[in-house]
Each structure stands twice: as C-alpha cells, then as structure tokens.
Amino acid sequence: MSDYRALMARCESRLESLAKQAAVKKTPLNEKLDAAGVSRRDFMKWSAITASTLALPMQFAPMVAKAAEVADRVPLIWLHMAECTGCSESLIRGDTPTVDTLIFDYISLEYHETLMAGSGWQAEARLSEAKQQYAGQYLLAVEGAIPTANGGHFLTIGPHGHTGLDMVHETAENAAAIVAVGTCASFGGVQAAAPNPTGAKGVDKVIHQPVVNLAGCPPSEKNIVGTLMYFIMFGKLPPLDMFNRPKWAYGARVHDNCERRGHFDAGEFVETFGDEGAEDGYCLYKMGCKGPYTYNNCPTERFNHHTSWPVLAGHGCIGCSEPNFWDTMADFEKPLGRRELHSLDKTVDFVGGTLLGLTVAGIGAHAVASVFAKEEKESGDE
Ligand code: FSX
Ligand code: SF4
Ligand code: F3S
C-alpha cells in the first residue's frame, strides 16, 4: 500500500506542476468533450476504466481525469520510419471520436507527418523548433523500424534527405521519454523479416536511452493512449516486461482471456475455415492461432472502439506483438505444434526462454493432449 501512496504523491505533484504551466490549447478539454457529445459522466467512466486498464487502484480515477485535462501541456513529437502507418490509423480511425482519440487530439502534438498540415521545408523547420523549444520535456513516439544498412540511406526524409537513423538519434537526445509505437518500432517488424535487406531494427537497438515498446501490428488505441496517460500522470515509463512492453497491457497471453478458451479446453476446434465449428465460434488453434504464445490484451481491450479483434473476426492470432513474429510464428494458418519439434524449440528460443515454461504450462497438458489425441484418432481412421 505504501508503494501506492508514493505513486499517488508522485502523480499529485506531477499534475500540480503541469497545471501551473500555461495551457497550450485555446479550447479546454471539457469544451471539446461537450462539442463531441461526451458527457461528464461518460468522461468519468472513461477515467475509471483507464485507471483499471493501467492496473491502478480506483483512487487514481480522478487523477486520470485531471491528467487528461492537462494533457495539452505535454509536447509530443511523433516520427514515422519504415512502416505502413497502421499504428496511427489504429488510433485515429473511427466514425465517431472517442475520449481516447480526443485526448490524442488535445495533447500538444508538435510534429506528426501524417496529421500535420505543413510539409517539406516547413515541416522540417517545425521539427527543429519543437526540439529546441521543448528540450528535455517532450515525449518522443517513433512509429516504424529504422533501416540501418547502407548508413541508413534506405530511408531518407524531408528536403535535406536526412536518414531516419539520424532523425531518431537527434530527436531522442533531448526527449523526456521514448515510446516505440508498433512492432516495427519495437522489434523491426515486417521490414526486419528474413533476409532483412535494409538492416531494419527496433528503436532500442539504435539508441542508448530506455524505450517502452508498444508492440502490435498495430497496437490498439487503448495501449497507445494508456501509455501516454501514464507518462502524463507520472512523468516516467510504466513497469515493463522482458521485451520492454508495459506489463499492464502485455502481462497476459491472448489465450488467457480469449472468449474461445472454453472451446480449446473442451477440445472443440475449427477444422477448416467456414465449417460448422467456425459458425459456432470454436477455438482457432488448429487454424494456426498463436494466442497461446502471444502476450497482449486484445481480447479485453479490442480495436476500433472496442468493436472487434482478430479471433472475434474469425481468424487466429498471428502473434503480432512478439519479436520476430513474421519469421517465428509463420505459417500463420498452421499450428506451431504440428511442426518438427526442433523448429518449435527454435521459435521458443527466439520468443524468450521463460516463455517456454509459461506457454507449455499455460496451454494445459490435457488440452494439448486432446488436440493431438483427436488428430491421431483421425489419422488412424483414414
Ligand atoms: Fe508496423 Fe505501424 Fe504494423 Fe503498420 O506503422 S507495426 S507495419 S500496423 O503501422 O509500424
Ligand atoms: Fe483463443 Fe486462439 Fe487460444 Fe483458441 S488458441 S482459445 S482461438 S487464443
Ligand atoms: Fe496481434 Fe494477436 Fe492481437 S495478431 S492484434 S496480438 S490477437
């Protein structure tokens, strides 16, 4: 409990000092919420849900609300490297604004190539101004992998042709904290898939500062905004797992909270896409679901205003929040367990030693046995 009191005191003093700074946005957040049709009650509900998503006790809910109200005092610089921009899309797409998207709009977004009006010389000048003006205070978000081969020249940006590698180095130098948004920025993503011709790497492989990895291709809006809220509230990075992912978001496997888990335990599987089992929402393990090997909160937080997530949409998880998943989790529509044992071992080595124990224990010996007993029976019947 004393830990929480210390955390609370830290949060209070951080929010007080942010509140004393001059507001950056002319329209305060409550007016923006009103205009978007979000009632005070809905906003307080959002604050309580966000506190619990961040694994904070309910006493923090009013502080989440206060942090949202002073979010415009926190400058954010968002760089795009080698990627598809799906991470930004995950956050900003929606037919109606949510509190999460409104907060992203309200934070002092100083530079974001997709969203800003300026381009070319103007954009470049804005970036260097923001870096100077807010040195030591800005939060740096990087989306996309950083090509490092050929001196980084596989990615050049802006009228001076700066390499992405140089931009990340220079912008990271005076950042208060650094967030890698998406699996590309966290671990290299699809660009780093074998044979990785551009030498693409995650942000933490090219700089020396600590980086929080918001893995996922893309990560959900909840995981992005939750991490921003944590930084606004505490001025520091959240507790992280072995791959530097926030524990509050990546602390459990997809399989642990999946709504099809009961079918897995009962040995009820989709055998081919579109069969009766698929209609009945059976488990997708035999269709290659990698939920048992993947740490993320997709089943509980979902995407696009909480409407859906891959398994609910009828396809297995492809392991998109794990390092090197393009190489280690493919074939995406076949279970890893059907491969030669040595190749499964290799995958688990990549994913991380401790995961092996957790995964094997977590799958449940009886359930695995039920999958393979059924398979053996089927092949015996042939
Ligand atoms: Fe990568 Fe984000 Fe996947 Fe795309 O940009 S994590 S390819 S969804 O958008 O970086
Ligand atoms: Fe859900 Fe996939 Fe686990 Fe089946 S294997 S319960 S579909 S996460
Ligand atoms: Fe990715 Fe699997 Fe979630 S594919 S989006 S981690 S369900």
XYZ file of C-alpha atoms and ligand atoms in Angstrom:
407
model
C 0.000 0.000 0.000
C 2.855 2.373 0.814
C 4.048 1.898 -2.796
C 0.679 3.176 -3.968
C 0.884 6.152 -1.617
C 4.302 7.045 -3.037
C 2.922 6.646 -6.572
C -0.067 8.786 -5.700
C 2.126 11.525 -4.203
C 4.282 11.465 -7.338
C 1.199 11.741 -9.519
C -0.258 14.608 -7.471
C 2.898 16.673 -7.604
C 3.399 15.975 -11.334
C -0.178 17.035 -12.143
C 0.095 20.137 -9.965
C 3.220 21.266 -11.757
C 1.654 20.598 -15.192
C -1.489 22.522 -14.169
C 0.659 25.555 -13.286
C 2.069 25.679 -16.820
C 0.239 27.815 -19.338
C -2.414 25.964 -21.359
C -1.307 25.317 -24.934
C -4.770 24.698 -26.411
C -7.272 27.572 -26.514
C -10.286 25.297 -26.059
C -10.171 23.358 -22.785
C -10.785 19.616 -22.875
C -14.234 19.770 -21.263
C -15.479 22.038 -24.080
C -14.028 19.657 -26.675
C -15.769 16.740 -24.964
C -19.052 18.676 -24.857
C -18.779 19.507 -28.546
C -18.197 15.830 -29.334
C -21.241 14.830 -27.269
C -19.231 13.157 -24.468
C -20.951 13.837 -21.142
C -19.042 14.466 -17.890
C -20.412 11.163 -16.644
C -19.003 9.310 -19.687
C -15.671 11.067 -19.189
C -15.519 9.984 -15.526
C -16.448 6.448 -16.588
C -13.584 6.555 -19.106
C -11.224 7.755 -16.340
C -12.213 4.839 -14.097
C -11.807 2.329 -16.943
C -8.429 3.810 -17.904
C -7.217 3.607 -14.284
C -8.172 -0.049 -14.132
C -6.654 -0.749 -17.596
C -3.400 0.746 -16.284
C -3.641 -1.640 -13.298
C -4.055 1.295 -10.907
C -6.477 1.242 -7.952
C -9.760 3.144 -8.301
C -8.437 6.041 -6.176
C -6.459 7.038 -9.291
C -9.565 7.580 -11.455
C -9.926 11.323 -10.631
C -6.203 11.729 -11.361
C -6.638 10.147 -14.784
C -9.348 12.764 -15.436
C -7.077 15.552 -14.225
C -4.183 14.238 -16.330
C -6.413 14.284 -19.420
C -7.319 17.914 -18.678
C -3.663 18.999 -18.593
C -2.555 16.761 -21.486
C -2.028 19.845 -23.651
C 0.989 20.787 -21.501
C 2.858 17.673 -22.640
C 4.571 18.126 -26.015
C 4.610 15.066 -28.256
C 6.860 14.554 -31.276
C 5.847 11.593 -33.450
C 8.289 10.328 -36.095
C 7.462 7.981 -38.961
C 10.103 5.489 -40.077
C 9.702 2.352 -42.226
C 6.121 1.175 -41.721
C 2.563 1.184 -43.079
C 1.100 3.929 -40.799
C -1.381 1.376 -39.460
C -0.369 2.324 -35.920
C -1.517 5.933 -36.421
C -4.595 4.609 -38.217
C -5.401 2.340 -35.281
C -5.550 5.431 -33.092
C -7.264 7.966 -35.318
C -9.683 5.858 -37.379
C -13.259 5.757 -36.209
C -16.598 7.056 -37.324
C -17.081 8.959 -34.056
C -14.386 10.375 -31.783
C -13.795 8.527 -28.513
C -12.318 10.025 -25.371
C -9.044 8.295 -26.380
C -8.936 9.961 -29.792
C -9.992 13.307 -28.300
C -7.119 13.124 -25.802
C -4.701 12.394 -28.646
C -6.087 15.454 -30.390
C -5.761 17.502 -27.190
C -2.177 16.568 -26.310
C 0.303 19.103 -27.672
C 1.184 17.256 -30.876
C 4.165 19.220 -32.183
C 5.113 17.060 -35.151
C 3.364 14.144 -36.897
C 3.987 13.781 -40.624
C 0.617 12.149 -41.352
C -1.510 14.586 -39.393
C 0.254 17.936 -39.707
C -0.734 20.457 -42.365
C 2.837 21.603 -43.144
C 5.183 19.657 -45.392
C 8.690 19.882 -46.855
C 10.845 22.785 -45.553
C 8.050 23.974 -43.285
C 7.684 20.596 -41.585
C 11.423 20.215 -41.138
C 11.646 23.689 -39.569
C 8.782 22.806 -37.190
C 10.597 19.696 -36.017
C 13.805 21.515 -35.228
C 11.876 24.346 -33.485
C 9.923 21.878 -31.332
C 13.113 20.019 -30.385
C 14.696 23.270 -29.169
C 11.631 24.806 -27.570
C 10.752 21.703 -25.541
C 14.203 20.199 -24.989
C 14.103 17.752 -22.079
C 10.270 17.840 -21.838
C 8.861 16.219 -24.941
C 7.644 12.709 -25.300
C 9.038 11.075 -28.443
C 6.906 8.475 -30.230
C 8.529 6.566 -33.079
C 6.394 4.546 -35.492
C 8.200 2.135 -37.817
C 11.522 0.332 -37.984
C 14.843 2.068 -38.554
C 16.795 0.890 -41.608
C 20.464 0.805 -40.632
C 22.162 -0.815 -43.660
C 23.985 1.431 -46.128
C 24.395 4.156 -43.484
C 20.621 4.266 -43.008
C 20.083 5.530 -46.579
C 17.250 3.113 -47.319
C 15.093 5.693 -45.524
C 15.578 9.404 -46.148
C 13.047 12.029 -45.082
C 12.440 15.696 -45.920
C 14.089 18.213 -48.239
C 17.553 17.725 -46.719
C 17.311 13.965 -47.164
C 18.058 13.199 -43.507
C 18.169 9.491 -42.798
C 15.584 8.070 -40.417
C 18.509 6.800 -38.362
C 19.881 10.339 -37.878
C 16.420 11.738 -37.124
C 15.826 9.186 -34.377
C 19.299 9.782 -32.883
C 18.882 13.555 -32.875
C 15.308 13.627 -31.622
C 15.931 11.028 -28.904
C 18.773 13.114 -27.474
C 16.557 15.630 -25.644
C 13.406 13.557 -25.179
C 11.956 13.133 -21.675
C 10.793 9.624 -22.613
C 10.670 7.483 -25.757
C 7.861 5.244 -26.927
C 8.191 2.783 -29.815
C 4.695 2.577 -31.301
C 4.048 -0.753 -33.018
C 6.004 -3.927 -33.616
C 8.118 -2.307 -36.359
C 9.462 0.356 -33.988
C 9.697 -2.181 -31.156
C 11.382 -5.107 -32.894
C 11.812 -4.266 -36.607
C 8.520 -5.809 -37.762
C 7.935 -6.854 -41.349
C 10.922 -4.820 -42.604
C 13.217 -6.904 -40.396
C 11.799 -10.239 -41.613
C 14.490 -12.504 -43.087
C 16.589 -11.660 -45.054
C 16.125 -8.059 -43.791
C 17.883 -6.354 -46.724
C 17.671 -2.848 -45.206
C 19.071 -3.875 -41.810
C 15.817 -2.702 -40.190
C 15.907 -2.573 -36.387
C 13.746 -1.572 -33.452
C 14.351 1.847 -31.852
C 16.037 0.441 -28.744
C 18.684 -1.216 -30.952
C 19.847 2.116 -32.388
C 19.813 4.434 -29.352
C 21.026 4.119 -25.773
C 18.078 5.643 -23.918
C 15.314 3.470 -22.393
C 12.388 2.782 -24.739
C 8.906 1.486 -23.978
C 7.760 -0.955 -26.657
C 4.071 -0.773 -27.595
C 4.185 -3.937 -29.662
C 1.404 -4.987 -32.010
C 0.917 -4.638 -35.732
C -0.819 -2.364 -34.960
C -1.168 -1.774 -31.205
C -4.643 -0.814 -30.009
C -5.660 2.780 -29.342
C -6.021 1.801 -25.661
C -2.398 0.711 -25.414
C -1.155 3.886 -27.107
C -3.317 6.353 -25.163
C -2.897 4.411 -21.892
C 0.872 4.778 -22.158
C 0.558 8.497 -22.948
C -1.714 8.874 -19.899
C 0.780 7.034 -17.704
C 3.533 9.404 -18.805
C 1.345 12.474 -18.217
C 0.414 11.201 -14.743
C 3.798 10.062 -13.515
C 6.373 11.647 -15.842
C 8.027 8.281 -16.296
C 7.664 4.989 -18.134
C 5.365 2.246 -16.775
C 6.708 -1.063 -15.375
C 7.882 -3.213 -18.300
C 8.220 -6.902 -19.176
C 11.322 -8.658 -20.549
C 10.738 -7.116 -24.004
C 10.142 -3.636 -22.549
C 6.398 -3.799 -23.108
C 4.154 -2.238 -20.400
C 3.082 -5.014 -18.055
C -0.429 -3.592 -17.707
C -1.032 -4.225 -21.421
C 1.192 -7.214 -22.239
C 1.137 -9.091 -18.917
C -1.189 -11.894 -20.040
C -1.382 -14.129 -23.079
C -4.078 -13.621 -25.709
C -5.045 -17.240 -24.954
C -5.636 -16.470 -21.248
C -8.513 -14.068 -21.880
C -9.828 -15.350 -25.212
C -13.586 -15.840 -25.417
C -12.984 -19.137 -27.292
C -10.839 -20.561 -24.490
C -13.650 -22.782 -23.189
C -13.747 -24.499 -26.591
C -9.979 -25.006 -26.509
C -10.248 -26.657 -23.100
C -13.136 -28.804 -24.322
C -11.160 -29.886 -27.407
C -13.606 -28.161 -29.803
C -11.761 -26.759 -32.806
C -12.448 -25.165 -36.158
C -11.079 -27.746 -38.619
C -11.388 -25.640 -41.756
C -12.445 -22.015 -42.282
C -16.202 -21.806 -42.750
C -17.067 -25.186 -41.184
C -19.735 -25.709 -38.504
C -17.180 -25.221 -35.741
C -16.330 -21.818 -37.220
C -20.010 -20.903 -37.173
C -20.212 -21.968 -33.529
C -17.165 -19.910 -32.559
C -14.909 -22.898 -31.793
C -11.222 -22.443 -30.973
C -8.894 -21.491 -33.856
C -5.794 -23.299 -32.557
C -5.820 -25.838 -35.401
C -6.190 -22.954 -37.890
C -2.891 -21.630 -36.643
C -3.916 -19.340 -33.779
C -0.780 -18.174 -31.947
C -2.707 -16.831 -28.930
C -1.000 -19.355 -26.626
C 2.426 -17.833 -27.451
C 1.444 -14.166 -27.583
C 1.291 -11.531 -24.866
C -1.265 -8.783 -25.487
C -4.622 -7.546 -24.178
C -6.549 -7.759 -27.498
C -9.377 -9.963 -26.133
C -10.158 -7.497 -23.333
C -9.415 -4.140 -24.989
C -10.159 -4.979 -28.656
C -9.751 -2.463 -31.534
C -11.822 0.221 -33.316
C -13.807 1.489 -30.352
C -13.802 -1.930 -28.705
C -15.743 -3.447 -31.624
C -13.587 -6.423 -32.517
C -10.241 -8.224 -32.534
C -8.742 -10.902 -34.805
C -10.155 -14.007 -33.099
C -13.636 -12.480 -32.774
C -13.437 -11.731 -36.505
C -12.765 -15.432 -37.153
C -9.003 -15.645 -37.762
C -6.384 -16.881 -35.330
C -3.947 -14.524 -33.646
C -0.756 -14.332 -35.736
C 1.403 -13.313 -32.780
C 1.864 -9.737 -33.970
C 3.106 -8.366 -30.634
C 6.026 -10.805 -30.312
C 9.587 -10.132 -31.506
C 10.357 -11.534 -34.980
C 6.827 -12.882 -35.365
C 6.974 -12.766 -39.191
C 9.718 -15.378 -39.070
C 8.924 -17.302 -35.899
C 5.100 -17.526 -35.980
C 4.602 -18.342 -39.687
C 2.928 -20.368 -41.183
C 0.125 -18.213 -39.812
C -2.619 -20.715 -40.591
C -0.911 -23.805 -39.193
C -0.228 -24.587 -35.536
C 3.389 -24.449 -34.442
C 2.813 -27.731 -32.636
C 2.421 -29.519 -35.975
C 5.988 -28.702 -36.957
C 9.121 -30.685 -36.221
C 9.955 -30.330 -32.547
C 13.309 -28.671 -33.292
C 11.599 -25.853 -35.140
C 9.183 -25.236 -32.238
C 12.181 -25.121 -29.903
C 13.867 -22.607 -32.167
C 10.797 -20.389 -32.117
C 10.556 -20.504 -28.366
C 14.267 -19.622 -28.127
C 13.524 -16.503 -30.147
C 10.472 -15.596 -28.128
C 12.356 -15.981 -24.882
C 13.453 -18.751 -22.573
C 10.959 -18.122 -19.787
C 8.056 -18.165 -22.194
C 8.572 -21.857 -22.886
C 7.678 -22.807 -19.327
C 4.746 -20.411 -19.185
C 3.378 -21.448 -22.550
C 3.603 -25.154 -22.002
C 2.163 -24.884 -18.502
C -0.491 -22.417 -19.672
C -1.782 -24.430 -22.625
C -2.750 -27.168 -20.178
C -1.392 -30.623 -20.767
C -4.844 -32.179 -21.057
C -5.928 -29.701 -23.712
C -2.841 -30.273 -25.847
C -3.291 -33.971 -25.399
C -6.890 -33.594 -26.547
C -5.784 -31.837 -29.764
C -3.256 -34.454 -30.661
C -5.241 -37.452 -29.437
C -8.039 -36.300 -31.743
C -5.567 -35.874 -34.597
C -4.110 -39.317 -34.065
C -7.571 -40.824 -33.993
C -8.445 -39.032 -37.224
C -5.291 -40.213 -38.971
C -5.937 -43.740 -37.614
C -9.455 -43.579 -39.064
C -8.181 -42.734 -42.529
Fe 4.445 -1.550 -38.278
Fe 2.916 0.771 -37.641
Fe 2.404 -2.898 -38.356
Fe 1.929 -0.921 -39.755
O 3.269 1.942 -38.649
S 3.505 -2.346 -36.514
S 3.580 -2.391 -40.246
S 0.428 -1.907 -38.479
O 1.694 0.690 -38.909
O 4.675 0.214 -37.694
Fe -8.453 -18.348 -28.407
Fe -6.531 -18.957 -30.070
Fe -6.381 -19.767 -27.539
Fe -8.147 -20.847 -29.227
S -5.894 -20.994 -29.344
S -8.545 -20.180 -27.135
S -8.748 -19.114 -30.504
S -6.346 -17.681 -28.262
Fe -1.984 -9.195 -32.905
Fe -2.814 -11.490 -31.987
Fe -3.755 -9.279 -31.013
S -2.410 -10.984 -34.103
S -3.744 -7.933 -32.750
S -1.660 -9.970 -30.856
S -4.884 -11.137 -31.384
